[in-house]
mmCIF file of C-alpha atoms and ligand atoms in Angstrom:
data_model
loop_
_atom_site.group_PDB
_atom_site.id
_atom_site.type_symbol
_atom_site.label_atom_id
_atom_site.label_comp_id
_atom_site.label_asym_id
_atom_site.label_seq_id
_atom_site.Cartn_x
_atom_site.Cartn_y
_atom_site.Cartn_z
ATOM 1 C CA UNK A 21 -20.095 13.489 23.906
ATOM 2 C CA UNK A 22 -16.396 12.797 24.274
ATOM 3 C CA UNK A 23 -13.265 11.667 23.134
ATOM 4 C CA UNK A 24 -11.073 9.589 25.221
ATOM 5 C CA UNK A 25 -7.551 9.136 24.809
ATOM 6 C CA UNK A 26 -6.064 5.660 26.544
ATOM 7 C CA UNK A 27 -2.784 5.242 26.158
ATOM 8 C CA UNK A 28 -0.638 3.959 29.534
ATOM 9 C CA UNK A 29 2.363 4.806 29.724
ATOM 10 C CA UNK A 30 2.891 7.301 26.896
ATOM 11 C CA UNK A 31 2.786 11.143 26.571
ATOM 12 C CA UNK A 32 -0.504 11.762 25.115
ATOM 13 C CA UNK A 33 -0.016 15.963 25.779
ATOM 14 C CA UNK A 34 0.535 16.804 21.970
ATOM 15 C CA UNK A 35 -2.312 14.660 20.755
ATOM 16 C CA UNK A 36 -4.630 16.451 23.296
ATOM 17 C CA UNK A 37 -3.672 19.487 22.281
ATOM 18 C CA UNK A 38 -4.213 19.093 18.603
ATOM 19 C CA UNK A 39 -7.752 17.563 18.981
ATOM 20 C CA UNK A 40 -8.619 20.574 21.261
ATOM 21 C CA UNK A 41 -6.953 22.914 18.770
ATOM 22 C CA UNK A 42 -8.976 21.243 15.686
ATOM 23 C CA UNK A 43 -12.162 21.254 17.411
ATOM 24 C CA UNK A 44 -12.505 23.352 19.844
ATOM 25 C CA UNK A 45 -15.339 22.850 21.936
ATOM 26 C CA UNK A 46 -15.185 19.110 21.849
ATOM 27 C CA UNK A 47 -14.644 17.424 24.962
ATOM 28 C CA UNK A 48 -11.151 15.616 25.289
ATOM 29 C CA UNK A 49 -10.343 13.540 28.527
ATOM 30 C CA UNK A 50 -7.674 11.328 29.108
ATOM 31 C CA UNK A 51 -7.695 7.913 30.586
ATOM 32 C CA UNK A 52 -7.709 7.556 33.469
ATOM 33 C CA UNK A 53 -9.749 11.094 33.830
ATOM 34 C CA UNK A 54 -12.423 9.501 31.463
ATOM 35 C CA UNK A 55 -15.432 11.006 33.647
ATOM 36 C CA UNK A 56 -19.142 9.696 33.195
ATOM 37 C CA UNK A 57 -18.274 6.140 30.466
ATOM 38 C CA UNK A 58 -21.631 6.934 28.767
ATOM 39 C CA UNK A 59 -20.589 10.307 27.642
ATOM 40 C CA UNK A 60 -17.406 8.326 25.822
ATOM 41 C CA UNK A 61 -18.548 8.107 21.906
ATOM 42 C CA UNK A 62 -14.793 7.728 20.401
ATOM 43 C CA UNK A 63 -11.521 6.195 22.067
ATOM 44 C CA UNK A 64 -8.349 7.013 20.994
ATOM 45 C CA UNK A 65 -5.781 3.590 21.858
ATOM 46 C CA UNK A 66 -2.408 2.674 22.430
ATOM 47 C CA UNK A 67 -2.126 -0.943 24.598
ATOM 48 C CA UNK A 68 -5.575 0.260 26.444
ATOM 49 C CA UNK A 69 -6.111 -1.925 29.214
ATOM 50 C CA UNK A 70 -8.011 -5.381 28.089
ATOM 51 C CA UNK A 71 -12.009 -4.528 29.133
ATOM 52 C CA UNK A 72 -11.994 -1.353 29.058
ATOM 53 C CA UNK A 73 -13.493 -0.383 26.548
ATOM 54 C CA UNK A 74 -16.650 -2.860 27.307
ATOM 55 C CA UNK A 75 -17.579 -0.096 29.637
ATOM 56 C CA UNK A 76 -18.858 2.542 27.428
ATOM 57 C CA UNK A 77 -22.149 1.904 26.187
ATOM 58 C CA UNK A 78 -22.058 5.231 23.297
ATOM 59 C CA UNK A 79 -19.247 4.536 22.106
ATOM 60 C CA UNK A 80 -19.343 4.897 17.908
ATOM 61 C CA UNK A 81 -15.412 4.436 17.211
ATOM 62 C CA UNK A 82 -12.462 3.212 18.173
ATOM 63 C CA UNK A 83 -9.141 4.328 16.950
ATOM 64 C CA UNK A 84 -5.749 3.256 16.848
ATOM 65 C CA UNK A 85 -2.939 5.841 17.936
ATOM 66 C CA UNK A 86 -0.650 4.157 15.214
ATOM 67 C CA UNK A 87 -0.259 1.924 11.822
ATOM 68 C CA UNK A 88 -0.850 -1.407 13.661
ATOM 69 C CA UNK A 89 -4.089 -3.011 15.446
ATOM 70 C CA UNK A 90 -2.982 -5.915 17.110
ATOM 71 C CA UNK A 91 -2.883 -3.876 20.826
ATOM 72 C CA UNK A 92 -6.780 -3.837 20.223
ATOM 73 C CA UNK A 93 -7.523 -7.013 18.256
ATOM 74 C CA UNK A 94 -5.985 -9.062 21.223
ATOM 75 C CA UNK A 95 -8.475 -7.756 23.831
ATOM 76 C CA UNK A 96 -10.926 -10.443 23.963
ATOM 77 C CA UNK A 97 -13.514 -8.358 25.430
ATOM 78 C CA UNK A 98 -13.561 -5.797 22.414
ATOM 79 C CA UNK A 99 -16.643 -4.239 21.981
ATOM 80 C CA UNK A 100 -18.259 -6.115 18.621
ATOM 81 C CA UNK A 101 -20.436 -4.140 15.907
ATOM 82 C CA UNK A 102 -17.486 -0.778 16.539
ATOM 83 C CA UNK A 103 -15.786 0.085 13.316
ATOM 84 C CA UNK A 104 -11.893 0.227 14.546
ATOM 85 C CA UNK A 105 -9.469 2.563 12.367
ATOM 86 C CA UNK A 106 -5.780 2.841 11.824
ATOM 87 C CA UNK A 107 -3.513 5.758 11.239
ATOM 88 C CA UNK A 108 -2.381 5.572 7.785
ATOM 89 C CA UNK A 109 0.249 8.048 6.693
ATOM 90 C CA UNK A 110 2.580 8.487 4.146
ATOM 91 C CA UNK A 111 4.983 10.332 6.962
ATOM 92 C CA UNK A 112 5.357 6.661 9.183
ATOM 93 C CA UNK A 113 5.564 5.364 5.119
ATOM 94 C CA UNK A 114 8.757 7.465 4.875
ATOM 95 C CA UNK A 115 10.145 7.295 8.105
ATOM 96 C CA UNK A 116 9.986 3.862 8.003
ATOM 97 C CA UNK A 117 12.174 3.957 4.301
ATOM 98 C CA UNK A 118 14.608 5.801 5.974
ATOM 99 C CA UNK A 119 15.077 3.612 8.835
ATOM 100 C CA UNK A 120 15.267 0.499 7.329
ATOM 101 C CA UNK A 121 18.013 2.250 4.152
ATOM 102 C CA UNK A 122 19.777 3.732 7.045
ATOM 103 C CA UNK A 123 20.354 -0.093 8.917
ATOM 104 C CA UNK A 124 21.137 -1.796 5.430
ATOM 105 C CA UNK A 125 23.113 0.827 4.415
ATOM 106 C CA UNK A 126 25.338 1.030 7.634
ATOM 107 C CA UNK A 127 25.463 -2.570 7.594
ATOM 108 C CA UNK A 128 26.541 -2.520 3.996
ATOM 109 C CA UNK A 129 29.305 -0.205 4.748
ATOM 110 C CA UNK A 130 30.391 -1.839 8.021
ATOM 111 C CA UNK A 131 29.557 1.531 10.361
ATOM 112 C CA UNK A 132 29.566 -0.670 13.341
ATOM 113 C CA UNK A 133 33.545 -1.302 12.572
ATOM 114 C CA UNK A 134 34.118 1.814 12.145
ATOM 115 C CA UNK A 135 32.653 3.377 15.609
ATOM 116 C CA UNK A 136 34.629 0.116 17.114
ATOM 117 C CA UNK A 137 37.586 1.305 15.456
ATOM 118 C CA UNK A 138 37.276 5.212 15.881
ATOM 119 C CA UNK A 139 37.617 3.916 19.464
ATOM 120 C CA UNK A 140 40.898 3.097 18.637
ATOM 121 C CA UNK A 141 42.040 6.091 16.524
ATOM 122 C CA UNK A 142 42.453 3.184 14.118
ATOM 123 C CA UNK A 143 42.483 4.216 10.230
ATOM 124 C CA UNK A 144 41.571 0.806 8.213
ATOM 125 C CA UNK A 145 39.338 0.326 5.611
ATOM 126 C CA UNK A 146 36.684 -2.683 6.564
ATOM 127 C CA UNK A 147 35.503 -5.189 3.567
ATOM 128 C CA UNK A 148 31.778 -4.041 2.181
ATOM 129 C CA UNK A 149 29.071 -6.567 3.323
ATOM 130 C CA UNK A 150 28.261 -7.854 -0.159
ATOM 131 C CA UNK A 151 24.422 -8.758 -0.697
ATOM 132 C CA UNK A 152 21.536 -6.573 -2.629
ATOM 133 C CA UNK A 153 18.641 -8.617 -2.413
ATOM 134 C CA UNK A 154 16.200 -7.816 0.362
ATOM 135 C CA UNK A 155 13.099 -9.748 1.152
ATOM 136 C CA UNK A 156 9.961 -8.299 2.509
ATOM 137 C CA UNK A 157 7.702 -9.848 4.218
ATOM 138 C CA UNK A 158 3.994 -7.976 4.581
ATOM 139 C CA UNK A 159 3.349 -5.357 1.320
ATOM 140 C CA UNK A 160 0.845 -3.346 2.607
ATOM 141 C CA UNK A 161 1.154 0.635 2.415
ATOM 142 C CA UNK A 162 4.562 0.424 4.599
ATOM 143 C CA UNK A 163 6.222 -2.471 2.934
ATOM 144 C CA UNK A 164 4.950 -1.544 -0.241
ATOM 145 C CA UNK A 165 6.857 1.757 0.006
ATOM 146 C CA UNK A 166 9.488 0.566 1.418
ATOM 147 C CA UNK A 167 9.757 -2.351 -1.143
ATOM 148 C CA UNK A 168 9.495 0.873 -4.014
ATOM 149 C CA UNK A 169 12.344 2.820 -2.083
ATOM 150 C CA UNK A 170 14.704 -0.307 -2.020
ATOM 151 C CA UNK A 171 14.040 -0.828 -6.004
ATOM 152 C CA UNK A 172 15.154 2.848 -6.543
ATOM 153 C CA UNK A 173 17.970 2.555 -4.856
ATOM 154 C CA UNK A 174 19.406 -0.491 -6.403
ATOM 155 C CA UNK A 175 18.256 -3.445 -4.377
ATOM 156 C CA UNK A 176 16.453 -6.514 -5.584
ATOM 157 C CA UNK A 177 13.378 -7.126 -3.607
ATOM 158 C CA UNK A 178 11.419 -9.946 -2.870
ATOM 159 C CA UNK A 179 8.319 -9.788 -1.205
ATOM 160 C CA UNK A 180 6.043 -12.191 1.009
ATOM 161 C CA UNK A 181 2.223 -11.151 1.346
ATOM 162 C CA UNK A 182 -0.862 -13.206 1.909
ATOM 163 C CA UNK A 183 -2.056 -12.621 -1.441
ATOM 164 C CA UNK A 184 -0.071 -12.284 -4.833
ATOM 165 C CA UNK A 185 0.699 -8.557 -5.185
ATOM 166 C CA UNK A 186 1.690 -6.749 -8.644
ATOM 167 C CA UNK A 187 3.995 -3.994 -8.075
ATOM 168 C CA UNK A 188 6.478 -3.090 -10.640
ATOM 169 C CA UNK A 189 10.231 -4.219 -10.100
ATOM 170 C CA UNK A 190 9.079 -6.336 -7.109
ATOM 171 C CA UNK A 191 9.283 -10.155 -7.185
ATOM 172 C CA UNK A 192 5.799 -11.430 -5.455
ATOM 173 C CA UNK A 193 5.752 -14.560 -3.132
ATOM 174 C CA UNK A 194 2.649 -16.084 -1.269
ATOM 175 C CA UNK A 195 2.477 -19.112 0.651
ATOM 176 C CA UNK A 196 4.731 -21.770 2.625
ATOM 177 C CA UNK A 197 6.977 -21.989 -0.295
ATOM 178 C CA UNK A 198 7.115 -18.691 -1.607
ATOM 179 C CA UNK A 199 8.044 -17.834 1.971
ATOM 180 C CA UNK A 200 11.013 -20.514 1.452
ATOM 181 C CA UNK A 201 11.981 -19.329 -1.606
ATOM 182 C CA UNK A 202 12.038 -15.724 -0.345
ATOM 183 C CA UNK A 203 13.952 -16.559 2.550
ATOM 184 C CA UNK A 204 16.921 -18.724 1.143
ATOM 185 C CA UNK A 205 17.315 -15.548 -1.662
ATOM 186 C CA UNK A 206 17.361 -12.894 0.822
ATOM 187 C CA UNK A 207 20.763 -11.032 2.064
ATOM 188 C CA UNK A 208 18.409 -8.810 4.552
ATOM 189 C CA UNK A 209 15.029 -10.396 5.301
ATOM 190 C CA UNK A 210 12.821 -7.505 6.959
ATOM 191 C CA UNK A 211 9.515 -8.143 8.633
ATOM 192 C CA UNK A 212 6.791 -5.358 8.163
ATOM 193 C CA UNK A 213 3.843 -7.845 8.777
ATOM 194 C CA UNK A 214 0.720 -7.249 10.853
ATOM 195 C CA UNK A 215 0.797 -9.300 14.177
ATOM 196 C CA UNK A 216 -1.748 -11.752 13.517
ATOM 197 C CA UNK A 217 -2.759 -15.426 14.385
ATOM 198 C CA UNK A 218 -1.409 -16.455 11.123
ATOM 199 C CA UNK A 219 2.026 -14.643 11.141
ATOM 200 C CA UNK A 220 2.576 -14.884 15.173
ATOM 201 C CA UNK A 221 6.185 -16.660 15.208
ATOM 202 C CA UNK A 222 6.795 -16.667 11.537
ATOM 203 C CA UNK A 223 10.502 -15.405 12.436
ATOM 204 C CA UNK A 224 11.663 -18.419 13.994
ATOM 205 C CA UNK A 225 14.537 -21.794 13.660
ATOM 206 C CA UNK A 226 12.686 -23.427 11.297
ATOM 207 C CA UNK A 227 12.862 -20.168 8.879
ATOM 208 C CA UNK A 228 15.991 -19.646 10.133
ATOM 209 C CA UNK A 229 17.537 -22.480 8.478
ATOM 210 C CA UNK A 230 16.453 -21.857 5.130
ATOM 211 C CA UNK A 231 18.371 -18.471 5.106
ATOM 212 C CA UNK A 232 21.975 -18.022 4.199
ATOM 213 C CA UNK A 233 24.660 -18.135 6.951
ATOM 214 C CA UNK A 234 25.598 -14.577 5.881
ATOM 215 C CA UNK A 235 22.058 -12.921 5.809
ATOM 216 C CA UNK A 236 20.629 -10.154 8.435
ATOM 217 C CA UNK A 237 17.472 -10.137 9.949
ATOM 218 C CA UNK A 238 15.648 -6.928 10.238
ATOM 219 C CA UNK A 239 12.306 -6.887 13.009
ATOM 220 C CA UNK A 240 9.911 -3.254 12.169
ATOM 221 C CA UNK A 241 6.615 -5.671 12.612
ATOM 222 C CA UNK A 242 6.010 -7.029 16.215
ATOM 223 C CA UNK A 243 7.599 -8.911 18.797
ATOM 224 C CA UNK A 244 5.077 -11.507 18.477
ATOM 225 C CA UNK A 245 6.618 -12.283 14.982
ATOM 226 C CA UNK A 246 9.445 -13.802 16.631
ATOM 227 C CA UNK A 247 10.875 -16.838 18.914
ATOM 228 C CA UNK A 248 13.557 -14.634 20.902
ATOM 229 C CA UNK A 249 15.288 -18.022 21.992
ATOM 230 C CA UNK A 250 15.609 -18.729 18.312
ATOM 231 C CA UNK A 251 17.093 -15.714 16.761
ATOM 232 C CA UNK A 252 19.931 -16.072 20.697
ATOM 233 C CA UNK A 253 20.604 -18.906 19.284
ATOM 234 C CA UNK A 254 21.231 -18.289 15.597
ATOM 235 C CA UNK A 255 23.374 -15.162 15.888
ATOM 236 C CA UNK A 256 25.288 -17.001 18.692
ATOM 237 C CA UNK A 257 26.005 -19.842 16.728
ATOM 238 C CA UNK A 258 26.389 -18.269 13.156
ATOM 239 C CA UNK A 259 23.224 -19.447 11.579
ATOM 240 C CA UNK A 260 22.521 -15.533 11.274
ATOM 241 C CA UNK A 261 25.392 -13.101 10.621
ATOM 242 C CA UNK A 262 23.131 -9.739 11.797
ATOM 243 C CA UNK A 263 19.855 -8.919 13.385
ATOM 244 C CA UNK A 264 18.530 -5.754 14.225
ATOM 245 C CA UNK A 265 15.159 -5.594 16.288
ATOM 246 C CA UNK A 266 13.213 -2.388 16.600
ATOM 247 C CA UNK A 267 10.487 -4.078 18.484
ATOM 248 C CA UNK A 268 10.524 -7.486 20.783
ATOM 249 C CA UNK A 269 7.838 -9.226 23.123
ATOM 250 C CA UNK A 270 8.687 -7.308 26.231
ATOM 251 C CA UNK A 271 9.022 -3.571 25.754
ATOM 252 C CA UNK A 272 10.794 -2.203 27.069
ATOM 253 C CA UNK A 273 13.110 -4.875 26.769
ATOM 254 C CA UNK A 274 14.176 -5.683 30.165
ATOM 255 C CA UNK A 275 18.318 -5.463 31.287
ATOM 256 C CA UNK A 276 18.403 -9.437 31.848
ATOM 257 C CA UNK A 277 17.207 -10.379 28.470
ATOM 258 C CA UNK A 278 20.100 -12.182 26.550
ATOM 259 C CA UNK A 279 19.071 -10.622 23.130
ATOM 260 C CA UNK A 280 20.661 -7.033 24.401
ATOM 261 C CA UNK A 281 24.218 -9.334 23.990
ATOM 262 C CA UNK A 282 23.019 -11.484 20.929
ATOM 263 C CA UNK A 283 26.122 -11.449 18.796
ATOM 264 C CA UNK A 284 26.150 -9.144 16.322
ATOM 265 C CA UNK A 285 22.521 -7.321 16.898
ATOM 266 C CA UNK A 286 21.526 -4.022 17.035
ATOM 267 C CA UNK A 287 18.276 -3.006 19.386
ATOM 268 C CA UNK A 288 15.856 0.300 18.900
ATOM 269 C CA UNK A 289 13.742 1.366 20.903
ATOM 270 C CA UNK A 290 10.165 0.796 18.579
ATOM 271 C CA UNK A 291 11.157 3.914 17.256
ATOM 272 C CA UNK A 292 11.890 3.033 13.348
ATOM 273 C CA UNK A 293 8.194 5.325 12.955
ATOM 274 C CA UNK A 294 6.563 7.402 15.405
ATOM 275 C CA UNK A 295 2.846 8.281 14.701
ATOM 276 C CA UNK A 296 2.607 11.993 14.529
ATOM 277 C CA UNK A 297 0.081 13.491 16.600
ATOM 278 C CA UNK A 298 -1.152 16.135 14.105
ATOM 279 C CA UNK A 299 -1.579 13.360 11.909
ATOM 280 C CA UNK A 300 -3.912 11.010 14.061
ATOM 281 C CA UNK A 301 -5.853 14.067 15.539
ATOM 282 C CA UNK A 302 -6.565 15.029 11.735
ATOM 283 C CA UNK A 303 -7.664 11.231 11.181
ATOM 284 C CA UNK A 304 -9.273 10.214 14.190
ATOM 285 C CA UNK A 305 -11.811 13.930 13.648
ATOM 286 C CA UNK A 306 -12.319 13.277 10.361
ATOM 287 C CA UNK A 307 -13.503 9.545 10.688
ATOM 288 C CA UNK A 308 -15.298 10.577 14.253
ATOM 289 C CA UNK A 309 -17.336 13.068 12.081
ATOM 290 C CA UNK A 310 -18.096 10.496 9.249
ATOM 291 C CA UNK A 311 -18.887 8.332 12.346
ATOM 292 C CA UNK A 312 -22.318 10.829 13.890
ATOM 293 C CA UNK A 313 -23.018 11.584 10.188
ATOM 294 C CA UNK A 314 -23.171 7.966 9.361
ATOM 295 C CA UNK A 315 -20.770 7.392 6.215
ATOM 296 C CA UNK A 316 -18.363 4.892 6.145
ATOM 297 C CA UNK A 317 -15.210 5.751 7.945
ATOM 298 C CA UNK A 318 -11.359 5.451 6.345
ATOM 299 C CA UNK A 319 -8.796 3.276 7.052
ATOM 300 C CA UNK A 320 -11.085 0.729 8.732
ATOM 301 C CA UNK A 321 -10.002 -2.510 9.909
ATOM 302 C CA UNK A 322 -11.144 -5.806 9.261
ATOM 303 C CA UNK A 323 -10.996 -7.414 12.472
ATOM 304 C CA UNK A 324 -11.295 -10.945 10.599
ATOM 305 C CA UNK A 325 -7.644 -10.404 8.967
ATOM 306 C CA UNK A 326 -6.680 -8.516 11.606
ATOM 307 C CA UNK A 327 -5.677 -5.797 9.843
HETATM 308 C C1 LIG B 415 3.900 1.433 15.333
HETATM 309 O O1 LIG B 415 4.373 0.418 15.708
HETATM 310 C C2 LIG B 415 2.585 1.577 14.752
HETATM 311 O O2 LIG B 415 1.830 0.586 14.708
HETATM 312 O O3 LIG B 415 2.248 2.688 14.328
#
């Protein structure tokens, strides 16, 4: 009976070193060390390689590394009847507050003028960006708190959700024209949506237009969310005043690509809220133990939303 951890390309030292720490005696491998694939009963995943997991025939659980599923829902091959689980923490919650206050608030302020103008040695006081409404699309746990955290701090927010949500202070939209409506009202639109079939492009010209010339464009969802080309082309031309992207399609995102000299933008790299590795070993044990004592798991998926 182990537990595999897949995750290509990234560091997966601390979270092997909390599972063994939590429970010692289980057996912990690491892709591509996964040893004999029937003795695999739980998989631990980060962008695991499409098919994989097809190959082991015990396994009871599958678990994401972070907050979002769509790195396992698009593998076609996905074993079927496997309850698949998501981190869900109120640390990536506030981490992902103080990102998103700490790029509205330096755009606010005009911070980017500033480090232009330190540059210089140059003393002059830039114009505030006016603009206090924010509109958020996706209000699960993350936009949710981050839609409560904007309120607090003075902001009218908007949000955008699949189904009408009631959360004090917070003006609800759902549907094509609620999307409209939240768009054209929004100084900062900010996309904390799950990557799904329904919400693949939603960032895009045709949204584009309906915003005002002035308003910024914030990206914390996925890359799939949005038509590159499109947003090139609105912050070169002025359709957009801002963007800042903390995720895009490719990642990393290569030298060539023309949104690293988009006008006005600001690129992270997917780092607006790290999964902590305590935090997923805690989760993933807990729900692997529910899992060979047969109750239902937490923070289970459903794979027809796709979230
Ligand atoms: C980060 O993108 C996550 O899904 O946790």
């Amino acid at each position: 009976m182990a537990i595999l951890i897949i995750m290509p390309g990234r560091d997966s030292s601390a979270l092997q070193q909390h599972l063994r720490k939590l429970a010692p005696g289980l057996d912990i491998r690491a892709w591509p060390e996964q040893g004999d694939p029937d003795e695999i009963r739980c998989a631990v995943t980060w962008n695991h390689p499409h098919g994989l997991l097809r190959e082991f025939n015990n396994l009871t659980l599958i678990h994401s590394f972070g907050a979002g599923v769509d790195h396992l829902l698009q593998d076609n091959a996905l074993p079927v009847d496997i309850p698949i689980c998501r981190v869900v923490d109120p640390g990536l919650a506030s981490q992902m507050c103080q990102y998103l206050q700490c790029i509205i608030l330096n755009r606010r302020f005009a911070m980017q003028t500033y480090w232009q103008q330190q540059q210089e040695m140059l003393w002059q006081a830039a114009e505030r960006v006016p603009g206090n409404s924010v509109g958020i699309l996706g209000l699960g746990k993350l936009g949710e708190a981050v839609a409560r955290s904007l309120v607090e701090n003075g902001f009218t927010v908007h949000c955008w959700s699949r189904t009408e949500k009631q959360v004090n202070g917070i003006i609800s939209h759902t549907g094509t024209h609620g999307l409209e409506q939240l768009a054209a009202s929004a100084d900062y639109l900010v996309c904390l949506l799950p990557l799904t079939a329904e919400t693949r492009g939603i960032l895009n010209r045709d949204l584009f237009l309906k915003m005002k010339p002035s308003a910024y464009l914030i990206n914390v969802g996925r890359g799939g969310h949005l038509l590159e080309e499109d947003l090139v082309q609105a912050l070169n031309s002025g359709q957009l005043s801002g963007a800042c992207l903390d995720v895009t399609a490719s990642e990393p995102l290569p030298a060539s690509d023309p949104l690293w000299t988009a006008k006005n933008i600001t690129i992270t790299p997917h780092i607006s809220s790290l999964s902590d590795p305590l935090v997923v070993a805690e989760q993933v044990l807990a729900n692997y133990q529910r899992r060979l004592s047969g109750r239902p798991v937490e923070n289970a998926v459903n794979r027809d939303l796709g979230y």
